[in-house]
Amino acid sequence: MGSVDRKDILAPQPTAVSESVSPALEIVGLSHSYGSRTALSDVSFTVSPGDFTVLLGLNGAGKSTLYALITRLYAHRSGTIRVFGAAIDRDPATALARMGIVFQQPTLDLDLSVEQNLRYHAALHGLPRAVTEARIVEELARVEMSDRRRDKTRQLSGGQRRRVEIARALMHRPRLLLLDEPTVGLDVAGRQFLLQHVRKLCRDQGLAVLWATHLIDEVGDDARVIVLHKGKILADGSVPEINAAQGTPSIRAAFDRLVQHGEPSQ
Amino acid sequence: MTSETVEIGSVPATGPIRLTAAHYLRCLEGVVRREWLRFLSQRGRFFSALVRPLVWLGIFAAGFRFTLGVSIIPPYETYVPYEVYVVPGLAAMVQMFNAMQSALSMVWDREMGSMRVLLTSPLPRWYLLTAKLLASVVVSVLQVYAFLAIALFWDVEAPWWGYLTVLPALILAGMMLGACGLLLSSTIRQLENFAGVMNFVIFPMFFASSALYPLWRVKESNLWLWYICELNPFTHAVELIRFALYGEVSWSAALVVVGFLIVFMVLAVIGYDPARGLVARRGGSE
């Protein structure tokens, strides 16, 4: 692996359908509502292998709903979600096997040790024992948590728990990594570590990453950004592209402008 | 379709992934192991799971034995002290509490989000729920054996083979009660509603059953209550265990228990179905 062409990371073009490699994540015309409340309306975008994509939106923009649909916590009723070509509703096993997820809420089992948590996840993906043990060593080393392997996760700090969750999400070697507000509650150092680590994964392994956040300063100057507001996509492109389109000097200004103008006026 | 078997351990970028029996087995093993480790780490849970029936056996039964004479009813071949009568009912109670505890922790897991770790496994959801169910049954069966061992101090002793023949009954009863818990966990919205479960599920199921008194006594005093007891799946779980503990099979009880197991499980799977279930309709917290 790792031989993914990254030429389009800065300016993602629409992926040609005829290409043999499907986009890591392809969402077309996705809408969702809870009763009469519309959470997502006609959302479409793609994430390619090697893309680091920031899904930027305020709290309540629909990010968590989008993640719940992509991970098939809820089924979507309209639109399409494909993970490397596998539709989540038609072939959930293939789609879920290729994605790693870091949930917004902490999801480690605090009564279990770090390695027990990782083993549990590996078992849920059906990994053989030997593979599991090798990956535990490898993934914990990558997030610099090898020495905490046998500690109960309850004893870890918030930032350390997040690192274990990233290690866990990568245990089954997914090709698409979804993170939902992964830095909430972390200090500056913890946030930096996480951001750099995930960007490195993206760069070195060609991992496709969708990073949802409401924190604009997590958007790097070279990132690709999707702005989600009130269930709608208001902008999709690289930071320079969005700035150019909005005529703003910074992504923060562009975001403010988009959100102001993007209010549904009808 | 390619001829090579795709090992999920090295996820390829394209092509469908087929899950093999090995994946299913490893998943089951992992879910059971986790439940077991959690059980070991929560010693208080084990302790209270044992103390609860022992309070009934040591205090309630001691007081009650003089007010209630138990006649000779199958599977007993002679007059039995009340303690002997009540032990199968208490064994089922241990299983019911364990099932409700599992349900409670599933509601908790769902509120806290860690349920998603389970539900985003590539294995089908019905299988994940079944694995979860079996894991809780393993724990509940061990609790019952620990209780039966302590009950020996009250001279409640079944024939030795009864301790073997009771095993399938405990597995079935545990699965049925566990499936009931799963169903409840899919319908309960929040954790605080769980106190309601105590009032509306555990207590009525326990008291309107043959756990504490033989049903012919109930029939004598109140015919309607007797009907309710007969319809109560818990009654049949108790009777299944009672007969099995003496090496006998109550086929009617077994049939009812299996029937309820299927109904509860199907409804629970529907409840957790992403397209149809209550979990899906409820909506998310952003």
XYZ file of C-alpha atoms in Angstrom:
552
model
C 0.000 0.000 0.000
C 1.010 3.611 0.226
C 1.561 4.146 -3.464
C -1.420 6.416 -3.768
C -0.985 9.383 -6.030
C -1.452 12.538 -4.023
C -1.395 15.077 -6.782
C -4.964 16.076 -6.181
C -4.792 16.563 -2.446
C -4.769 20.328 -2.659
C -7.379 20.738 -5.312
C -9.572 17.704 -5.418
C -11.225 17.242 -8.747
C -14.395 15.313 -9.234
C -13.297 11.716 -9.464
C -13.839 10.190 -12.857
C -16.243 7.297 -12.669
C -14.341 5.355 -15.259
C -11.254 5.168 -13.064
C -10.649 1.807 -11.523
C -10.207 3.194 -8.024
C -13.470 4.389 -6.498
C -13.453 7.357 -4.155
C -12.878 6.452 -0.538
C -16.161 8.051 0.357
C -18.824 9.130 -2.054
C -21.988 10.801 -0.879
C -24.671 11.761 -3.358
C -27.921 13.587 -2.652
C -28.082 12.561 0.994
C -30.961 13.912 3.053
C -32.169 12.965 6.489
C -34.779 14.207 8.876
C -35.928 13.344 12.357
C -39.661 13.639 12.133
C -40.305 17.121 10.780
C -36.835 18.409 11.637
C -34.512 18.300 8.665
C -30.975 17.427 9.703
C -29.352 17.030 6.296
C -30.559 18.193 2.948
C -29.138 17.103 -0.374
C -25.559 16.603 0.776
C -23.058 15.459 -1.873
C -19.266 15.234 -1.756
C -16.422 12.795 -2.248
C -13.245 12.057 -0.348
C -10.386 10.460 -2.268
C -7.591 8.255 -0.941
C -4.906 10.478 0.569
C -7.322 13.356 1.085
C -7.338 15.124 4.413
C -10.778 16.700 4.392
C -12.105 18.920 7.141
C -15.847 18.925 7.617
C -16.393 22.317 9.173
C -19.624 23.251 10.828
C -21.056 24.746 13.988
C -22.601 22.529 16.615
C -25.914 21.339 15.261
C -24.858 21.722 11.627
C -25.588 18.050 10.986
C -22.087 16.612 11.305
C -23.017 13.927 13.795
C -26.073 12.938 11.790
C -23.879 12.606 8.727
C -21.480 10.385 10.656
C -24.313 8.296 12.044
C -25.530 7.688 8.495
C -22.080 6.916 7.070
C -21.428 4.424 9.868
C -24.925 2.984 9.490
C -26.018 3.734 12.976
C -29.150 4.975 11.216
C -30.198 3.963 7.753
C -30.562 6.733 5.203
C -33.759 6.911 3.201
C -32.680 9.099 0.320
C -29.375 9.504 -1.464
C -26.343 7.241 -1.689
C -23.369 6.546 0.548
C -20.513 4.528 -0.922
C -17.249 3.532 0.699
C -14.729 2.474 -1.953
C -17.636 1.664 -4.193
C -19.551 -0.395 -1.617
C -22.966 1.040 -0.819
C -23.483 1.156 2.941
C -27.059 -0.096 2.691
C -26.384 -2.837 0.126
C -23.076 -4.151 1.425
C -22.543 -2.800 4.936
C -19.926 -5.452 5.751
C -17.557 -4.326 3.010
C -18.144 -0.654 3.715
C -17.708 -0.977 7.469
C -14.618 -3.182 7.134
C -12.885 -0.410 5.209
C -13.648 2.391 7.617
C -12.117 3.288 10.929
C -14.074 5.551 13.226
C -13.204 7.841 16.096
C -16.472 8.827 17.688
C -17.224 12.161 19.228
C -18.042 10.643 22.584
C -15.356 8.671 24.407
C -16.041 5.014 23.718
C -13.277 3.130 25.477
C -14.274 0.615 28.091
C -12.858 2.194 31.232
C -12.899 -1.062 33.193
C -10.610 -2.722 30.679
C -6.941 -2.168 29.933
C -5.671 -0.508 26.787
C -4.794 -3.801 25.130
C -8.078 -5.421 26.159
C -9.934 -2.583 24.481
C -7.909 -3.052 21.315
C -8.435 -6.814 21.368
C -12.166 -6.346 21.698
C -12.239 -4.104 18.649
C -10.057 -6.515 16.671
C -12.433 -9.341 17.543
C -15.402 -7.304 16.339
C -13.628 -7.133 12.997
C -12.780 -10.822 13.103
C -8.996 -10.383 13.133
C -6.935 -13.480 13.893
C -5.154 -13.505 17.248
C -1.611 -13.253 15.870
C -2.524 -10.312 13.654
C -4.219 -8.636 16.593
C -1.199 -8.925 18.866
C 1.163 -7.631 16.187
C -1.091 -4.667 15.417
C -1.480 -3.766 19.089
C 2.291 -3.374 19.311
C 2.458 -1.462 16.069
C -0.471 0.901 16.558
C 0.360 1.726 20.171
C 3.934 2.531 19.175
C 2.631 4.856 16.503
C 0.630 6.905 19.006
C 3.445 6.662 21.587
C 1.353 4.717 24.072
C 3.301 1.444 24.208
C 4.206 1.839 27.862
C 0.554 2.192 28.890
C -0.502 -1.012 27.227
C -1.560 -2.840 30.370
C -3.021 0.143 32.197
C -6.731 0.506 32.691
C -8.006 3.175 30.311
C -9.606 4.849 33.322
C -6.099 5.878 34.414
C -5.367 7.689 31.160
C -5.801 11.380 30.470
C -8.288 12.616 27.903
C -5.605 13.079 25.287
C -4.159 9.633 25.900
C -7.583 8.062 25.604
C -8.041 9.744 22.253
C -4.722 8.385 21.072
C -5.803 4.885 22.069
C -9.053 5.426 20.175
C -7.098 6.331 17.061
C -4.934 3.254 17.490
C -8.108 1.237 17.877
C -9.716 2.715 14.783
C -6.674 1.645 12.757
C -6.419 -1.909 14.125
C -8.235 -3.428 11.159
C -6.293 -1.289 8.642
C -9.136 0.758 7.274
C -8.636 2.853 4.136
C -11.002 5.575 5.305
C -10.749 7.207 8.701
C -13.700 9.164 10.083
C -13.215 11.416 13.076
C -16.077 13.280 14.720
C -14.857 16.254 16.773
C -11.826 14.285 17.935
C -10.158 17.160 19.765
C -13.049 18.174 22.001
C -11.843 18.473 25.573
C -8.153 18.170 24.724
C -5.442 20.670 25.628
C -3.366 22.425 22.990
C -0.579 19.840 23.001
C -3.052 17.001 22.744
C -4.794 18.628 19.816
C -1.535 19.270 18.026
C -0.394 15.699 18.458
C -3.645 14.318 17.133
C -3.839 16.613 14.149
C -0.243 15.998 13.133
C -0.556 12.280 13.654
C -3.629 11.943 11.469
C -2.164 14.171 8.758
C 0.923 12.008 8.749
C -1.203 8.875 8.331
C -2.907 10.535 5.446
C 0.367 11.476 3.826
C 2.320 8.269 4.466
C -0.364 5.665 3.970
C -2.728 7.299 1.541
C -5.459 7.052 4.140
C -8.572 9.053 3.322
C -9.585 11.183 6.283
C -12.784 13.038 7.065
C -12.211 15.217 10.122
C -15.319 16.892 11.502
C -14.822 19.915 13.692
C -16.304 23.234 14.704
C -12.849 24.649 15.450
C -11.679 26.714 12.511
C -8.068 26.781 13.652
C -7.872 23.051 12.978
C -8.121 23.822 9.290
C -4.602 23.960 7.885
C -3.734 26.348 5.079
C -3.536 23.497 2.615
C -6.577 21.569 3.773
C -9.585 20.766 1.791
C -12.684 22.049 3.530
C -16.348 21.205 3.342
C -18.532 23.766 5.103
C -21.720 22.265 6.476
C -24.350 24.583 7.863
C -27.891 23.737 8.900
C -27.721 20.472 7.033
C -26.505 21.965 3.768
C -23.099 22.139 2.147
C -22.198 25.780 1.586
C -18.681 25.342 0.244
C -16.357 22.547 -0.837
C -12.769 23.129 -1.916
C -9.262 23.931 -0.806
C -8.682 26.855 1.544
C -7.328 29.105 -1.245
C -10.248 28.201 -3.476
C -12.811 29.009 -0.843
C -11.063 32.257 0.032
C -10.969 33.230 -3.615
C -14.627 32.427 -4.118
C -15.683 34.397 -1.044
C -13.194 37.199 -1.534
C -11.949 36.794 2.007
C -8.397 36.829 3.388
C -8.787 33.852 5.729
C -10.843 30.728 6.087
C -12.312 32.155 9.282
C -13.602 35.189 7.429
C -14.831 32.995 4.616
C -16.664 30.756 7.069
C -18.336 33.711 8.804
C -19.415 35.096 5.474
C -20.744 31.768 4.270
C -22.677 31.160 7.433
C -24.227 34.632 7.325
C -25.210 34.382 3.693
C -26.059 30.745 3.881
C -28.955 31.226 6.255
C -31.986 29.842 4.535
C -33.821 33.034 3.712
C -37.079 31.540 2.516
C -15.383 -12.417 -8.259
C -11.768 -13.113 -7.440
C -10.818 -16.571 -6.344
C -8.563 -15.533 -3.485
C -10.124 -15.468 -0.076
C -9.919 -11.974 1.231
C -8.651 -11.850 4.773
C -10.172 -8.924 6.541
C -6.919 -8.406 8.378
C -5.524 -6.740 5.291
C -8.372 -4.794 3.862
C -7.960 -4.341 0.121
C -8.975 -1.039 -1.382
C -11.554 -2.467 -3.726
C -13.808 -5.434 -4.198
C -16.381 -6.943 -1.893
C -15.251 -8.394 1.416
C -16.682 -11.721 2.402
C -16.882 -12.640 6.036
C -16.061 -16.219 6.894
C -17.090 -18.464 9.771
C -13.739 -17.654 11.373
C -14.683 -13.977 11.540
C -17.950 -14.848 13.218
C -16.265 -17.089 15.764
C -13.548 -14.598 16.622
C -16.168 -11.941 17.100
C -18.219 -14.131 19.424
C -15.134 -15.012 21.420
C -14.185 -11.350 21.720
C -17.638 -10.269 22.873
C -17.813 -13.062 25.462
C -14.295 -12.289 26.678
C -15.125 -8.635 27.125
C -18.264 -9.438 29.124
C -16.244 -11.793 31.282
C -13.469 -9.272 31.894
C -16.009 -6.638 32.785
C -17.682 -9.036 35.153
C -14.364 -9.808 36.843
C -13.571 -6.147 37.223
C -16.934 -5.444 38.808
C -16.667 -7.563 41.931
C -19.512 -5.697 43.535
C -21.793 -6.960 40.807
C -20.923 -10.576 41.503
C -21.280 -10.059 45.221
C -24.725 -8.518 44.970
C -25.778 -11.121 42.429
C -25.068 -13.730 45.103
C -26.322 -11.875 48.126
C -29.719 -11.110 46.592
C -30.924 -14.729 46.330
C -29.240 -15.628 49.598
C -31.280 -12.992 51.407
C -34.392 -14.646 50.022
C -33.165 -18.091 50.856
C -31.748 -17.329 54.282
C -34.360 -14.906 55.594
C -37.527 -14.937 53.518
C -37.636 -18.688 53.091
C -36.895 -19.315 56.742
C -39.862 -17.221 57.778
C -42.127 -18.397 55.008
C -41.665 -22.151 55.434
C -44.018 -22.264 58.389
C -46.811 -20.347 56.727
C -46.793 -22.254 53.488
C -46.926 -25.987 53.279
C -45.834 -27.309 49.941
C -47.638 -30.434 48.894
C -46.092 -33.116 46.784
C -45.961 -31.779 43.254
C -43.740 -32.871 40.389
C -40.804 -33.056 40.090
C -40.606 -33.602 43.856
C -41.371 -37.121 45.073
C -41.801 -36.230 48.676
C -42.666 -33.291 50.873
C -39.907 -30.776 50.478
C -38.930 -27.934 52.755
C -39.735 -24.504 51.400
C -36.052 -23.763 50.841
C -35.871 -26.621 48.367
C -38.944 -25.369 46.560
C -37.737 -21.818 46.242
C -34.184 -22.435 44.977
C -35.051 -22.894 41.256
C -37.072 -19.690 41.384
C -34.155 -17.860 42.936
C -31.812 -19.302 40.301
C -34.097 -17.820 37.641
C -34.135 -14.562 39.582
C -30.333 -14.460 39.445
C -30.611 -14.815 35.683
C -33.288 -12.170 35.393
C -31.261 -9.640 37.354
C -28.230 -10.412 35.236
C -30.281 -9.969 32.068
C -31.621 -6.634 33.272
C -28.140 -5.559 34.298
C -26.912 -6.320 30.780
C -29.832 -4.386 29.345
C -29.037 -1.508 31.655
C -25.431 -1.470 30.548
C -26.543 -1.519 26.910
C -28.745 1.515 27.465
C -25.815 3.126 29.260
C -23.462 2.179 26.419
C -25.857 3.645 23.922
C -26.228 6.895 25.809
C -22.480 7.107 26.247
C -21.826 6.178 22.633
C -19.732 3.065 23.207
C -22.509 0.941 21.763
C -21.424 2.295 18.405
C -18.174 0.395 18.666
C -20.196 -2.802 18.638
C -22.680 -1.700 15.996
C -20.034 -0.568 13.506
C -18.519 -4.031 13.289
C -18.833 -5.376 9.744
C -20.694 -8.412 11.041
C -24.478 -8.322 10.773
C -26.329 -6.685 13.590
C -28.475 -9.684 14.487
C -25.271 -11.617 15.008
C -23.714 -8.931 17.185
C -26.812 -8.884 19.366
C -26.806 -12.673 19.602
C -23.146 -12.631 20.599
C -23.957 -10.040 23.242
C -26.801 -12.233 24.452
C -24.638 -15.357 24.697
C -21.966 -13.411 26.552
C -24.424 -12.349 29.214
C -25.756 -15.912 29.474
C -22.259 -17.228 30.199
C -21.981 -14.829 33.116
C -25.463 -15.607 34.418
C -24.932 -19.385 34.308
C -21.779 -19.044 36.383
C -23.637 -16.890 38.876
C -26.334 -19.532 39.223
C -23.792 -22.296 39.836
C -22.144 -20.205 42.529
C -25.569 -19.703 44.107
C -26.404 -23.421 43.908
C -23.098 -24.210 45.590
C -23.869 -21.896 48.498
C -27.423 -23.248 48.702
C -25.886 -26.551 49.779
C -25.360 -24.942 53.185
C -29.152 -24.771 53.472
C -29.336 -28.476 52.686
C -30.760 -27.759 49.276
C -29.153 -30.553 47.375
C -30.249 -31.909 44.031
C -29.023 -35.298 42.777
C -25.513 -34.862 41.424
C -26.540 -35.349 37.812
C -29.124 -32.645 38.269
C -26.297 -30.137 38.305
C -25.445 -31.266 34.782
C -28.951 -31.548 33.403
C -29.784 -28.078 34.686
C -27.149 -26.545 32.405
C -29.174 -26.575 29.151
C -32.173 -25.248 31.085
C -30.090 -22.395 32.486
C -28.765 -21.562 29.022
C -32.253 -21.496 27.541
C -33.784 -19.554 30.406
C -30.835 -17.159 30.419
C -31.190 -16.568 26.695
C -34.906 -15.946 26.944
C -34.512 -13.477 29.819
C -31.496 -11.910 28.106
C -33.481 -11.443 24.897
C -36.220 -9.816 26.965
C -33.576 -7.452 28.325
C -32.257 -6.727 24.829
C -35.754 -5.885 23.674
C -36.212 -3.564 26.632
C -32.856 -1.918 25.974
C -33.933 -1.144 22.413
C -37.134 0.494 23.580
C -35.978 2.342 26.678
C -35.070 5.856 25.783
C -33.009 6.867 28.721
C -31.250 5.438 31.668
C -33.545 7.013 34.239
C -36.437 5.022 32.840
C -34.747 1.958 34.174
C -36.291 2.331 37.607
C -39.577 1.819 35.783
C -38.270 -1.468 34.475
C -37.787 -2.636 38.035
C -41.366 -1.764 38.883
C -43.063 -2.879 35.727
C -40.967 -5.816 34.617
C -38.851 -7.428 37.294
C -41.246 -7.316 40.245
C -44.417 -8.391 38.414
C -42.562 -11.122 36.546
C -41.038 -12.425 39.734
C -44.108 -12.305 41.968
C -46.642 -13.446 39.380
C -44.775 -16.667 38.806
C -44.185 -20.044 40.349
C -40.886 -18.882 41.823
C -42.134 -18.292 45.366
C -45.281 -20.429 45.572
C -46.739 -23.307 43.617
C -49.369 -22.181 41.163
C -52.111 -24.463 42.470
C -52.089 -22.270 45.558
C -52.489 -19.176 43.413
C -55.319 -20.833 41.503
C -57.178 -21.508 44.725
C -57.043 -17.912 45.804
C -57.377 -16.001 42.532
C -58.155 -17.487 39.161
C -57.212 -14.393 37.180
C -53.854 -14.149 38.849
C -53.339 -17.772 37.998
C -53.950 -17.045 34.304
C -51.421 -14.249 34.465
C -48.892 -16.526 36.138
C -49.424 -19.145 33.464
C -48.834 -16.588 30.716
C -45.732 -15.225 32.398
C -42.604 -16.467 30.601
C -40.710 -16.264 33.874
C -42.941 -19.001 35.328
C -41.858 -21.313 32.553
C -38.199 -20.410 32.986
C -38.528 -21.336 36.663
C -40.291 -24.621 35.916
C -37.778 -25.514 33.213
C -34.967 -25.059 35.728
C -36.889 -26.823 38.519
C -37.477 -29.985 36.484
C -34.011 -29.976 34.958
C -32.431 -29.768 38.389
C -33.975 -33.190 39.068
C -33.022 -34.653 35.740
C -36.438 -34.188 34.174
C -37.624 -32.177 31.219
C -40.745 -30.076 31.299
C -41.466 -30.004 27.600
C -44.256 -27.492 27.902
C -41.992 -25.106 29.797
C -39.188 -25.640 27.296
C -41.526 -24.904 24.416
C -42.833 -21.718 25.980
C -39.324 -20.534 26.838
C -38.073 -21.165 23.305
C -41.158 -19.451 21.872
C -40.637 -16.335 23.965
C -36.913 -16.403 23.183
C -37.654 -16.253 19.451
C -40.290 -13.534 19.801
C -38.127 -11.348 22.065
C -35.061 -11.799 19.882
C -36.846 -10.980 16.627
C -38.352 -7.852 18.175
C -34.984 -6.834 19.643
C -33.275 -7.217 16.250
C -36.006 -5.091 14.681
C -35.553 -2.576 17.477
C -31.866 -2.289 16.677
C -32.317 -2.365 12.904
C -30.895 0.860 11.482
C -33.743 1.192 8.984
C -36.742 0.269 11.038
C -35.770 0.339 14.661
C -36.704 2.662 17.426
C -33.053 3.575 17.779
C -33.164 5.010 14.268
C -36.392 6.928 14.642
C -35.322 8.583 17.803
C -32.885 11.005 16.290
C -29.483 12.081 17.365
C -28.076 14.501 19.803
C -25.755 16.873 18.080
